[in-house]
PDB file of C-alpha atoms in Angstrom:
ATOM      1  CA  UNK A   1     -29.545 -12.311 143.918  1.00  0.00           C
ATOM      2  CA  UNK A   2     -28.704  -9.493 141.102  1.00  0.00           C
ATOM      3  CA  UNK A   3     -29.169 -10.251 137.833  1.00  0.00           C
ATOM      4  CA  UNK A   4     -27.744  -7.843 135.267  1.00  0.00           C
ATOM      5  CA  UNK A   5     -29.279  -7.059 132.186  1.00  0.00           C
ATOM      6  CA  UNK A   6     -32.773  -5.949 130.765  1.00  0.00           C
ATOM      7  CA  UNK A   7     -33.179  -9.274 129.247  1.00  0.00           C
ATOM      8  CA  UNK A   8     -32.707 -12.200 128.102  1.00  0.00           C
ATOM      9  CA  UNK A   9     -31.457 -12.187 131.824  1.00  0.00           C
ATOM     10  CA  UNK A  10     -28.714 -14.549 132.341  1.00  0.00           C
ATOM     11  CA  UNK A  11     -27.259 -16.587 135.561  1.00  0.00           C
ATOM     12  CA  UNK A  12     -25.065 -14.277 137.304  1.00  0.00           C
ATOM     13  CA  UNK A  13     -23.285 -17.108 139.573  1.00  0.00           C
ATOM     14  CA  UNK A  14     -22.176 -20.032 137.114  1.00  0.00           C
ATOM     15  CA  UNK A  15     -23.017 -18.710 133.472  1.00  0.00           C
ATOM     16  CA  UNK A  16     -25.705 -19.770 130.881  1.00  0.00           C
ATOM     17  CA  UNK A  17     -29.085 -18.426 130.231  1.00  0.00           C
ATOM     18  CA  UNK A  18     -31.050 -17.351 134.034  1.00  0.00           C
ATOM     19  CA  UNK A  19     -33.955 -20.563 133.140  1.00  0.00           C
ATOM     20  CA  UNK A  20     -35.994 -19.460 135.846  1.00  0.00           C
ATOM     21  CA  UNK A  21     -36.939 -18.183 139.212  1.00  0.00           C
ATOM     22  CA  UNK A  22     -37.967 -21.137 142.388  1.00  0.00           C
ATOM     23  CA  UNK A  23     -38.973 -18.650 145.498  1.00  0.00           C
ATOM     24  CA  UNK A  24     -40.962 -19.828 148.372  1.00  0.00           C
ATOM     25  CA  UNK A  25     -44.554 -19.993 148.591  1.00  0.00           C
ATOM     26  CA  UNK A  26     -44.924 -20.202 152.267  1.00  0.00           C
ATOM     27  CA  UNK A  27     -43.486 -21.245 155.453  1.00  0.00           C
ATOM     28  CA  UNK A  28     -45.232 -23.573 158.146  1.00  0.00           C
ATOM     29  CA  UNK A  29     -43.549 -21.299 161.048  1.00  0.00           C
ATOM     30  CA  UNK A  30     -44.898 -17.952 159.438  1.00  0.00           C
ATOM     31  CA  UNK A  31     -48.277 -19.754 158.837  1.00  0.00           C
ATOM     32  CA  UNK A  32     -48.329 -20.592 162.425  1.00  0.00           C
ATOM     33  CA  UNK A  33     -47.087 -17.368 163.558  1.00  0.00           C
ATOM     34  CA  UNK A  34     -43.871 -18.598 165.290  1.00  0.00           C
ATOM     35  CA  UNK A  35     -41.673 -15.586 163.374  1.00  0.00           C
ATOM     36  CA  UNK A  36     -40.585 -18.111 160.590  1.00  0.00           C
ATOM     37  CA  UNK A  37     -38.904 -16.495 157.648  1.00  0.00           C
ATOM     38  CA  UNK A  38     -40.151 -15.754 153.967  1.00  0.00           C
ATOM     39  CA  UNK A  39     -37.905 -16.101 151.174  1.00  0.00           C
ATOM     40  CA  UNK A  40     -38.983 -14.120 147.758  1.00  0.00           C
ATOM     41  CA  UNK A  41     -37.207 -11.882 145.583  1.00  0.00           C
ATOM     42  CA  UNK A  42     -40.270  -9.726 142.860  1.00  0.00           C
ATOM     43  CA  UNK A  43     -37.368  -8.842 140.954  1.00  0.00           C
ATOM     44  CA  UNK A  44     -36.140 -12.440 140.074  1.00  0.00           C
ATOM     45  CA  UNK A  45     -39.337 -13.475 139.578  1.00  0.00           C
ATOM     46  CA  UNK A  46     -40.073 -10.989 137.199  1.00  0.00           C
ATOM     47  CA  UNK A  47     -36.509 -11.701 135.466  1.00  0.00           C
ATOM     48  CA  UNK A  48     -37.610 -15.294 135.128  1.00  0.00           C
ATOM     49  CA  UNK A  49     -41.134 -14.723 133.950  1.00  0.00           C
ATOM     50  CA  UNK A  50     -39.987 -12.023 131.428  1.00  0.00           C
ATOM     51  CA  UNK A  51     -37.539 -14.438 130.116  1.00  0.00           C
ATOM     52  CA  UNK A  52     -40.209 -17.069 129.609  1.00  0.00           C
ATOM     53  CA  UNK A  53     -42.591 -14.713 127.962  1.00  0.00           C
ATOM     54  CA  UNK A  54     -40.923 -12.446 125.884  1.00  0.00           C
ATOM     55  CA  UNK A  55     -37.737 -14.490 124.705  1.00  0.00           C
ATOM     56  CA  UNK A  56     -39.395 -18.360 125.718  1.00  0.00           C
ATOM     57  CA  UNK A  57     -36.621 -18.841 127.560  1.00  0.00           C
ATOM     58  CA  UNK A  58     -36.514 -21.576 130.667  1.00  0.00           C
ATOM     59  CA  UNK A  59     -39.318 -22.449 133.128  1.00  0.00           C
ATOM     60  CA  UNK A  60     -40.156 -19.127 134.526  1.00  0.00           C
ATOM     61  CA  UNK A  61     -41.198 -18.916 138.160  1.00  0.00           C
ATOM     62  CA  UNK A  62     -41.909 -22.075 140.159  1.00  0.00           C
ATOM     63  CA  UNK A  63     -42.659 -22.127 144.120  1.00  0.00           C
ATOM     64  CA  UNK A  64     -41.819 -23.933 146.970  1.00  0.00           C
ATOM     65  CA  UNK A  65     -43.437 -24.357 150.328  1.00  0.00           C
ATOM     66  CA  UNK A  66     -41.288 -25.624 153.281  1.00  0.00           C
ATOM     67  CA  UNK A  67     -42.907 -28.237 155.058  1.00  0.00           C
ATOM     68  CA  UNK A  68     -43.609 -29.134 158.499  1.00  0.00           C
ATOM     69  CA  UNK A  69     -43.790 -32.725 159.937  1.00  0.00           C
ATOM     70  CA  UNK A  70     -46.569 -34.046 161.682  1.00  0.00           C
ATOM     71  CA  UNK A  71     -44.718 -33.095 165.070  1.00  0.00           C
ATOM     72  CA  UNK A  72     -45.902 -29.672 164.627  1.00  0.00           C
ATOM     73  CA  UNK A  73     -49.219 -30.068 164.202  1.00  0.00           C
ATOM     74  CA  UNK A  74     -51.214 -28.407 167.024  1.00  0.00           C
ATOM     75  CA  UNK A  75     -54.054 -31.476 166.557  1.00  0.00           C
ATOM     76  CA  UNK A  76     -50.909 -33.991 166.409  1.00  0.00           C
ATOM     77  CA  UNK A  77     -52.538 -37.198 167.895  1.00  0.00           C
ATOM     78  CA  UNK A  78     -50.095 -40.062 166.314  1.00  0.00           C
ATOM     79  CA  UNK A  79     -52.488 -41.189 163.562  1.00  0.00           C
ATOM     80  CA  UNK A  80     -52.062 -41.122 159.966  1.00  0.00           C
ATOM     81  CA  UNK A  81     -55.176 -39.350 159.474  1.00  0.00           C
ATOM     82  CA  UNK A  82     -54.558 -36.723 161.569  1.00  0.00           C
ATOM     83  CA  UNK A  83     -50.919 -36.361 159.055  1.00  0.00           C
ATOM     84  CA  UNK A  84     -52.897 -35.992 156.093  1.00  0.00           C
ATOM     85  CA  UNK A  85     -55.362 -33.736 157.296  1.00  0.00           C
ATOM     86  CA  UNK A  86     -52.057 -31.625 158.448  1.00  0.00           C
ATOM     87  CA  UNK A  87     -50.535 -32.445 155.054  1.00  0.00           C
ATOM     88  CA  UNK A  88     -53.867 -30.911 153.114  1.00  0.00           C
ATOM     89  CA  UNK A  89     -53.899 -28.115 155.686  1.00  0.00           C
ATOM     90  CA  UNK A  90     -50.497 -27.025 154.621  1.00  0.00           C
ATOM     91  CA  UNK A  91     -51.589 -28.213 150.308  1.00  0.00           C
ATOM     92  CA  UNK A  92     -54.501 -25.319 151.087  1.00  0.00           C
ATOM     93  CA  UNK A  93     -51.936 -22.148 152.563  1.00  0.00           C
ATOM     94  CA  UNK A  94     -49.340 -23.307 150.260  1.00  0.00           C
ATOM     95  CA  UNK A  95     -51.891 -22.480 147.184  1.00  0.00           C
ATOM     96  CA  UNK A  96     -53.468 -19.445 149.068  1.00  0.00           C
ATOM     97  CA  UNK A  97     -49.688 -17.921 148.732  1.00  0.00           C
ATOM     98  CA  UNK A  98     -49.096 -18.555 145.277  1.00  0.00           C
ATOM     99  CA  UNK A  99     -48.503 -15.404 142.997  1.00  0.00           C
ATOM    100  CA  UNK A 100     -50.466 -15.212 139.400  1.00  0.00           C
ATOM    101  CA  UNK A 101     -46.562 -15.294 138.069  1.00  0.00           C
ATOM    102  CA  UNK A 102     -45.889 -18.591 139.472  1.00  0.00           C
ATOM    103  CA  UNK A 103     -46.548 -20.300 136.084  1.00  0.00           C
ATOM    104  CA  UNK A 104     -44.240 -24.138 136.357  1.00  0.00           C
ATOM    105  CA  UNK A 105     -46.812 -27.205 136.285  1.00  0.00           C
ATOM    106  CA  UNK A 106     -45.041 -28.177 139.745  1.00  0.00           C
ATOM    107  CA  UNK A 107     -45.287 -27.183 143.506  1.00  0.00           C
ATOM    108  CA  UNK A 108     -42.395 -28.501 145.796  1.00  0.00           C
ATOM    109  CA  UNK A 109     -42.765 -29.703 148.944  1.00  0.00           C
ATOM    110  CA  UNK A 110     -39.399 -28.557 150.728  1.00  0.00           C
ATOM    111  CA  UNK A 111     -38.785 -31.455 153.323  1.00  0.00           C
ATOM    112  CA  UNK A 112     -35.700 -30.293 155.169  1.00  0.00           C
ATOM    113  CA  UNK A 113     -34.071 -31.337 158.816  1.00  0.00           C
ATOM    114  CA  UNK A 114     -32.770 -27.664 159.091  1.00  0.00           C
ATOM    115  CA  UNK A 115     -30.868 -28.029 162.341  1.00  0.00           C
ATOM    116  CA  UNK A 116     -29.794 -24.738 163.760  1.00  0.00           C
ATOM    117  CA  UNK A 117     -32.499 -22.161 161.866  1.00  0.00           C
ATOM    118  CA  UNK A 118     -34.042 -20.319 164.311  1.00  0.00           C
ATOM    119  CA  UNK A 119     -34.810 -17.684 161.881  1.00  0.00           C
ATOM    120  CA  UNK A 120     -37.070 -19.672 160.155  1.00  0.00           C
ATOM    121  CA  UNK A 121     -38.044 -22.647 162.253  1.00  0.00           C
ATOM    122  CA  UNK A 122     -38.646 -22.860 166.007  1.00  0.00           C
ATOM    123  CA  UNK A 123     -38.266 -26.657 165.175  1.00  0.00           C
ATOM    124  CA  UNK A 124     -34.683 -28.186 164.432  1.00  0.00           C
ATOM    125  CA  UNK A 125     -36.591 -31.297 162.490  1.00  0.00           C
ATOM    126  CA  UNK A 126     -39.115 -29.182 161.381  1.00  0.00           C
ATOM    127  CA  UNK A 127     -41.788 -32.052 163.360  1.00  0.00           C
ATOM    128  CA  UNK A 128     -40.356 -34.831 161.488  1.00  0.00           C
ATOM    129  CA  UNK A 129     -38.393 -36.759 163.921  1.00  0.00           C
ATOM    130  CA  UNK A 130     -39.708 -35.116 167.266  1.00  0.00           C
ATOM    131  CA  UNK A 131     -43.576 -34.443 168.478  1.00  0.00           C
ATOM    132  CA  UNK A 132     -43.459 -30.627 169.765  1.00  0.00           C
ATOM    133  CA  UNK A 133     -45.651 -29.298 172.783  1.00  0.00           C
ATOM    134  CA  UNK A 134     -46.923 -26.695 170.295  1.00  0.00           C
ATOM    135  CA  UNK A 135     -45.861 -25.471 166.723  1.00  0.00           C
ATOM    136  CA  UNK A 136     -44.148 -23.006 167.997  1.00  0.00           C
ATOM    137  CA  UNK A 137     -42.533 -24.073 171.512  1.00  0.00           C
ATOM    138  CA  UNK A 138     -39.599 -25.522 170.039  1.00  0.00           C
ATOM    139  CA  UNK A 139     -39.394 -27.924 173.391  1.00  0.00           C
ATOM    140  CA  UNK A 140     -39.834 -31.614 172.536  1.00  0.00           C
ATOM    141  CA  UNK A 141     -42.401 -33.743 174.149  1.00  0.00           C
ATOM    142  CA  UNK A 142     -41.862 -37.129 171.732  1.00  0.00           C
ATOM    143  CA  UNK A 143     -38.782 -37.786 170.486  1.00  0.00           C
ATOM    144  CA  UNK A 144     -40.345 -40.478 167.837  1.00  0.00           C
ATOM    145  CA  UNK A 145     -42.618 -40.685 164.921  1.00  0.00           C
ATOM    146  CA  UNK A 146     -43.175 -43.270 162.610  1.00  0.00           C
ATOM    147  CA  UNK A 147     -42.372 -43.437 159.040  1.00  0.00           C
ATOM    148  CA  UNK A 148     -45.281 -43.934 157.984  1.00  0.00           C
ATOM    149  CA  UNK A 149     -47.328 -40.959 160.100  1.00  0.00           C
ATOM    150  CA  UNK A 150     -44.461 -38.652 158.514  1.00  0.00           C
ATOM    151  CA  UNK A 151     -45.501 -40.086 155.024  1.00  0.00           C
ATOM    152  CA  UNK A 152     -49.058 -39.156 155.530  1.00  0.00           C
ATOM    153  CA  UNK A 153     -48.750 -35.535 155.262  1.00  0.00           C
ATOM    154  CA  UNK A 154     -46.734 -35.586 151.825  1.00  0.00           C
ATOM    155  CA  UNK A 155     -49.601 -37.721 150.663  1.00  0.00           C
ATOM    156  CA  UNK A 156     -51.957 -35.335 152.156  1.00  0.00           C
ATOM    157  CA  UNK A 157     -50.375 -32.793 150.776  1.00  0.00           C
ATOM    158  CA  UNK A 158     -50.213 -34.085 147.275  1.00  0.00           C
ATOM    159  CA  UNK A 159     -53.635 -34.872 147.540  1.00  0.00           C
ATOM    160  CA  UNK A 160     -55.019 -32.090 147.984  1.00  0.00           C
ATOM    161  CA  UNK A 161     -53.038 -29.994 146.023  1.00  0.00           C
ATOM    162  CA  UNK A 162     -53.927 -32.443 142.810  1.00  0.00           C
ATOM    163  CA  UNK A 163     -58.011 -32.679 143.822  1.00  0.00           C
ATOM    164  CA  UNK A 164     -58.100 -28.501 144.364  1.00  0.00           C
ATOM    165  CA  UNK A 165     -55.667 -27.214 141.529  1.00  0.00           C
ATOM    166  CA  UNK A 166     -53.650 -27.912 138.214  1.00  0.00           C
ATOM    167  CA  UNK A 167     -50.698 -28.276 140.127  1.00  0.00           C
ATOM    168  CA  UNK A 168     -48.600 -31.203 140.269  1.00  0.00           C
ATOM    169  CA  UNK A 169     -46.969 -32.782 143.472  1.00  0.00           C
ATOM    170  CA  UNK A 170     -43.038 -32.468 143.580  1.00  0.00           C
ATOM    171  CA  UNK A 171     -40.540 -32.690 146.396  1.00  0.00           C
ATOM    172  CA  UNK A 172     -37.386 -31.512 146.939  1.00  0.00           C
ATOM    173  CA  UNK A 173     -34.903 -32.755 149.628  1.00  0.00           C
ATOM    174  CA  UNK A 174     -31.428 -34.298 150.410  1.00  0.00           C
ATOM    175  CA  UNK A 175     -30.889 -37.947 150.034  1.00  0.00           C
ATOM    176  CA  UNK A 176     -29.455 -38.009 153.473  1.00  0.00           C
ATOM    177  CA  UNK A 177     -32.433 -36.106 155.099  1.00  0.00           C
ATOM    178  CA  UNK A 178     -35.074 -37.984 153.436  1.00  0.00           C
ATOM    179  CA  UNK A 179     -33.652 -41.418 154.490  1.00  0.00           C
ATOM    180  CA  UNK A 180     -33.699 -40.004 158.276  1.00  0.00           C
ATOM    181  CA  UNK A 181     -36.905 -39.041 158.272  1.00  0.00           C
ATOM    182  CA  UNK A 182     -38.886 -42.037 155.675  1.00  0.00           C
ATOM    183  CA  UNK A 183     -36.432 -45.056 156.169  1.00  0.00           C
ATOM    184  CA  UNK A 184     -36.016 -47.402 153.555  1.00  0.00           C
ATOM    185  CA  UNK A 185     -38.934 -49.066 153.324  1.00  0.00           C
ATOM    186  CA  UNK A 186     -42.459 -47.891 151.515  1.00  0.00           C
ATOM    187  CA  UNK A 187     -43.227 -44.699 152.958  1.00  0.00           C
ATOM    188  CA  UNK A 188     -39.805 -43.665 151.300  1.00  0.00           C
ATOM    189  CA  UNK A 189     -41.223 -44.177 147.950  1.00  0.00           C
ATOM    190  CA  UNK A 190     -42.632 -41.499 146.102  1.00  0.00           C
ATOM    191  CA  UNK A 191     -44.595 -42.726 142.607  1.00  0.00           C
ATOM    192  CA  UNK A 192     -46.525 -40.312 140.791  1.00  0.00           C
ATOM    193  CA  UNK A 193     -44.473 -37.688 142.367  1.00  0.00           C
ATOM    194  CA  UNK A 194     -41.696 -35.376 141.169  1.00  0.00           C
ATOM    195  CA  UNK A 195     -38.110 -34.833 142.558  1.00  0.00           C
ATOM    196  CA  UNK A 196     -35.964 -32.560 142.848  1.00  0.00           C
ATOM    197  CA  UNK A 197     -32.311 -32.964 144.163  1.00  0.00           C
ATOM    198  CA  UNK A 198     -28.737 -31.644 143.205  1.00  0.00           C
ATOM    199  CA  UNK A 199     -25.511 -33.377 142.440  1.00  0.00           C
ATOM    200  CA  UNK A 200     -22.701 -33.240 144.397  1.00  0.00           C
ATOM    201  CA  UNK A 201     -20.054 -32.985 141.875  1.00  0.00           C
ATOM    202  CA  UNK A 202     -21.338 -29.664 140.919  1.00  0.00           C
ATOM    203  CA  UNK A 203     -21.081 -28.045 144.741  1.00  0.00           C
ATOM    204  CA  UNK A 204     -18.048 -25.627 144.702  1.00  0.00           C
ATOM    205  CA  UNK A 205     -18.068 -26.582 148.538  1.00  0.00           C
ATOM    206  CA  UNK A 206     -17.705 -30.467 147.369  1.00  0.00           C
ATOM    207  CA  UNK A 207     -20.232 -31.144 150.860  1.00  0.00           C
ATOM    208  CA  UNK A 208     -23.519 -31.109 148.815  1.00  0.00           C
ATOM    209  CA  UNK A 209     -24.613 -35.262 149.243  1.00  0.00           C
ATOM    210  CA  UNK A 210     -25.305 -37.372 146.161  1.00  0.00           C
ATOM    211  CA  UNK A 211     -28.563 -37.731 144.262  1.00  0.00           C
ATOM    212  CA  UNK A 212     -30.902 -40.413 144.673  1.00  0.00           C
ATOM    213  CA  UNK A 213     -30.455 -43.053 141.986  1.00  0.00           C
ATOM    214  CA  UNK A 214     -33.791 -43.743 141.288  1.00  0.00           C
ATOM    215  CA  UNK A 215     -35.334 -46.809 139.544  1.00  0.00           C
ATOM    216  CA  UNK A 216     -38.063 -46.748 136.450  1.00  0.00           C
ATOM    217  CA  UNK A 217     -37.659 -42.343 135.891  1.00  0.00           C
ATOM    218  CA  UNK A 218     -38.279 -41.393 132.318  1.00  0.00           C
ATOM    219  CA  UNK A 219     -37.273 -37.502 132.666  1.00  0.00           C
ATOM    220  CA  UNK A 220     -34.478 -35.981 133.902  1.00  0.00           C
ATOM    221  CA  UNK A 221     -32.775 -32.225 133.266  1.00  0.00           C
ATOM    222  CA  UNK A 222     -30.449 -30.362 135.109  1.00  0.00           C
ATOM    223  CA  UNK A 223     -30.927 -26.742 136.265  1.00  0.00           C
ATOM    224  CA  UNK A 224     -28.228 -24.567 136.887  1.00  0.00           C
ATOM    225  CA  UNK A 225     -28.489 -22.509 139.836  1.00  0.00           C
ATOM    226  CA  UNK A 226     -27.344 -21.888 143.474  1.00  0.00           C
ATOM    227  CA  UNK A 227     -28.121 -22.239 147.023  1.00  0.00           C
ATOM    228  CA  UNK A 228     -27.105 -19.989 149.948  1.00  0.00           C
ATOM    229  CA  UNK A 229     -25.065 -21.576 152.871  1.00  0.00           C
ATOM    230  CA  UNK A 230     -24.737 -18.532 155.700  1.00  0.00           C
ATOM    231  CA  UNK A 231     -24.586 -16.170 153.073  1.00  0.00           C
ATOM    232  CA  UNK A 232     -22.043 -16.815 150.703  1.00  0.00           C
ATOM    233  CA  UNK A 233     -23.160 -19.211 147.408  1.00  0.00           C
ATOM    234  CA  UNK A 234     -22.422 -22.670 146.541  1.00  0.00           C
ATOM    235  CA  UNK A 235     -23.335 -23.657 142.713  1.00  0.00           C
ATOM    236  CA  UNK A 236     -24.940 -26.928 142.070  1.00  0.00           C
ATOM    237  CA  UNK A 237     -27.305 -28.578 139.288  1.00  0.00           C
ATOM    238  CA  UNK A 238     -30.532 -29.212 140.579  1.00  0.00           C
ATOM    239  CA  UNK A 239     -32.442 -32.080 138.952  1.00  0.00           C
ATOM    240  CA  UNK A 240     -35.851 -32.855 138.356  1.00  0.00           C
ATOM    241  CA  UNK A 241     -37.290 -36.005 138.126  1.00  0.00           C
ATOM    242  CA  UNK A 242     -40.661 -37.779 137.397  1.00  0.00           C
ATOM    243  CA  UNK A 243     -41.577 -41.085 138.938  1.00  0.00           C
ATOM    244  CA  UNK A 244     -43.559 -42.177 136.541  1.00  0.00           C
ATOM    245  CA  UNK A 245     -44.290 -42.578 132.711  1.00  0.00           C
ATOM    246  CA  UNK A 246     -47.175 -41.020 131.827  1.00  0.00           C
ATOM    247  CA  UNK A 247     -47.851 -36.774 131.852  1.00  0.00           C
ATOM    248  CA  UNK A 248     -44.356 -35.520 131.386  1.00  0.00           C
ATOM    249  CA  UNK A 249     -43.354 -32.640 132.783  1.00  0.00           C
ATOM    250  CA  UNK A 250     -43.919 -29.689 130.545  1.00  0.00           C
ATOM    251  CA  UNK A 251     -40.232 -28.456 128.437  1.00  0.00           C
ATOM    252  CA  UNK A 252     -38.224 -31.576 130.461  1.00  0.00           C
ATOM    253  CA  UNK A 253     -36.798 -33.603 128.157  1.00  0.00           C
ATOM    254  CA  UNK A 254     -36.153 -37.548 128.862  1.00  0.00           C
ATOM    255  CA  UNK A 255     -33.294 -38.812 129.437  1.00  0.00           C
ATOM    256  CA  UNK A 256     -33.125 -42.035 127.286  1.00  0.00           C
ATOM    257  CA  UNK A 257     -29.567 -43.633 128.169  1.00  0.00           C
ATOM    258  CA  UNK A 258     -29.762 -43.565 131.586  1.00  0.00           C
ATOM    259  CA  UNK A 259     -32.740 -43.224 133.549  1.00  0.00           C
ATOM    260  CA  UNK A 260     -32.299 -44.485 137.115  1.00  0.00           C
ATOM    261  CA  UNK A 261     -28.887 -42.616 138.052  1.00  0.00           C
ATOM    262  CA  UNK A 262     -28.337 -38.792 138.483  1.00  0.00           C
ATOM    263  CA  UNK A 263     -24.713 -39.193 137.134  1.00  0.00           C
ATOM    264  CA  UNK A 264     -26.105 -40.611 133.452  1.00  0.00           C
ATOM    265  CA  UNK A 265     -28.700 -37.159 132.804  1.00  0.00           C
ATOM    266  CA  UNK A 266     -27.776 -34.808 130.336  1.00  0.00           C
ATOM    267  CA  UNK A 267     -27.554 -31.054 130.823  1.00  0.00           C
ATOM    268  CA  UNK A 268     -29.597 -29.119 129.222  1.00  0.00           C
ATOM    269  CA  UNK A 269     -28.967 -25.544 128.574  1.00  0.00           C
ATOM    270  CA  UNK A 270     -31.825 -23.951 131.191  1.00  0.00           C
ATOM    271  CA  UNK A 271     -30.405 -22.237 134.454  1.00  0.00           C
ATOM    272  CA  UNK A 272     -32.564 -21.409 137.674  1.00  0.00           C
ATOM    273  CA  UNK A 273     -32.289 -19.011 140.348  1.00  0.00           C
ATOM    274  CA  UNK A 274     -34.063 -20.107 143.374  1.00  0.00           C
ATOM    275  CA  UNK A 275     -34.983 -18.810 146.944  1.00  0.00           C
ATOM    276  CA  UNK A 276     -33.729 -20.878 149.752  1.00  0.00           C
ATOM    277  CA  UNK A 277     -33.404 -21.113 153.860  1.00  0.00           C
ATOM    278  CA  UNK A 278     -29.480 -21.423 154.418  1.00  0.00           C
ATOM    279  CA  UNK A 279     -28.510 -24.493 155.188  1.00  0.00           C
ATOM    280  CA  UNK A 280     -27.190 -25.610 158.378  1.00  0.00           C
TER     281      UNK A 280
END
């Protein structure tokens, strides 16, 4: 996305002052070396960290690494070991891919039910609903997993990542997409991890779904920024979330009046850029 400017950069889609740069660390499919996509722009994530170090302005550059469910793993054998050994698998080439720029205390796990993204998946689900005959086959040999074998990996994932780096665990989905693939019952939960999600009200497409209204969070600020949909841009306010008390996340502020719905944060004046698959 162009940014105009020599700095302080600003955001070029809804206004404010450009807060930062989220690009993707890494993509299971690429990893695997079934053609999937790699989303990074160097010169927004130089904007971002430039803003951040000369004029201490927003969060600088953050990362992302798309997940894959344990459908996709070539030792998939339907135990929750297994999915955490494929969770830290992905924790380990997620940090291998990380940039010396990519400063933000958090790593998001991108959990996504992509659809129609053959550019960047081989997988529709992505291995969270559907067991694959190989990463990169695309043809379905289960068409079930459990919750709590699809849970596995984000814990594996967030344990490793915590035991073999300063990074914190954070993941970002859609409410919709993470009740299909975790249900509503404990391996939905996520304490001691961060969220990220969006509003709808701020969509100019008005088909973004609602935020999670989350019980017990202590920190919540909106980012202003923008996600491609088949190449034209749809602004919406991302927010982040801690679920829990203690450690909070570094320049968030909390959100004292309402902490357990999306619609009671307050804006703050930070604006991100970040690097996304389209959606379907």
């Amino acid at each position: 996305m162009p940014v105009a400017g020599t700095g302080p950069y600003a955001e070029p889609v809804v206004g404010g002052s450009y807060g930062g740069y989220i690009g993707m660390a890494g993509n299971w499919a690429h990893w695997q070396g079934c053609g999937g996509g790699l989303v990074w722009s160097a010169a927004n994530a130089s904007q971002a960290a430039a803003n951040l170090a000369r004029y201490q302005a927003g969060i600088g550059v953050a990362v992302f690494w798309f997940m894959a469910g344990p459908g996709t793993d070539p030792h998939y054998n339907g135990t929750v070991a297994e999915a955490a050994a494929w969770g830290e698998r992905q924790a380990a080439r997620a940090l291998g891919g990380i940039g010396a720029a990519a400063r933000y205390p958090v790593l998001w796990m991108d959990v996504e039910l992509p659809g129609n993204a053959p550019q960047f998946t081989p997988a529709p689900d992505n291995g969270w609903k559907a067991v694959y005959t190989s990463p990169c086959s695309g043809r379905v040999r289960t068409r079930h997993i459990a919750p709590a074998v699809d849970r596995a990996v984000i814990d594996g994932f967030a344990s490793y990542l915590t035991a073999h780096s300063t990074y914190k665990p954070g993941v970002y989905s859609a409410p919709v997409v993470w009740k299909a693939i975790f249900g509503k019952g404990s391996a939905s939960r996520i304490p001691g991890l961060y969220e990220w999600t969006y509003k709808a009200s701020t969509s100019s497409l008005g088909d973004v779904p609602a935020g999670w209204c989350l019980k017990g969070t202590s920190t919540c600020a909106h980012f202003f920024g923008g996600q491609y949909s088949g190449g034209s841009h749809r602004a919406h306010v991302a927010v982040v979330r801690r679920r829990r008390h203690s450690q909070r996340l570094r320049r968030l502020r909390p959100d004292r009046r309402s902490a357990d719905a999306l619609t009671g944060c307050t804006h703050s004046s930070a604006s991100v850029v970040w690097s996304a698959m389209p959606s379907k």
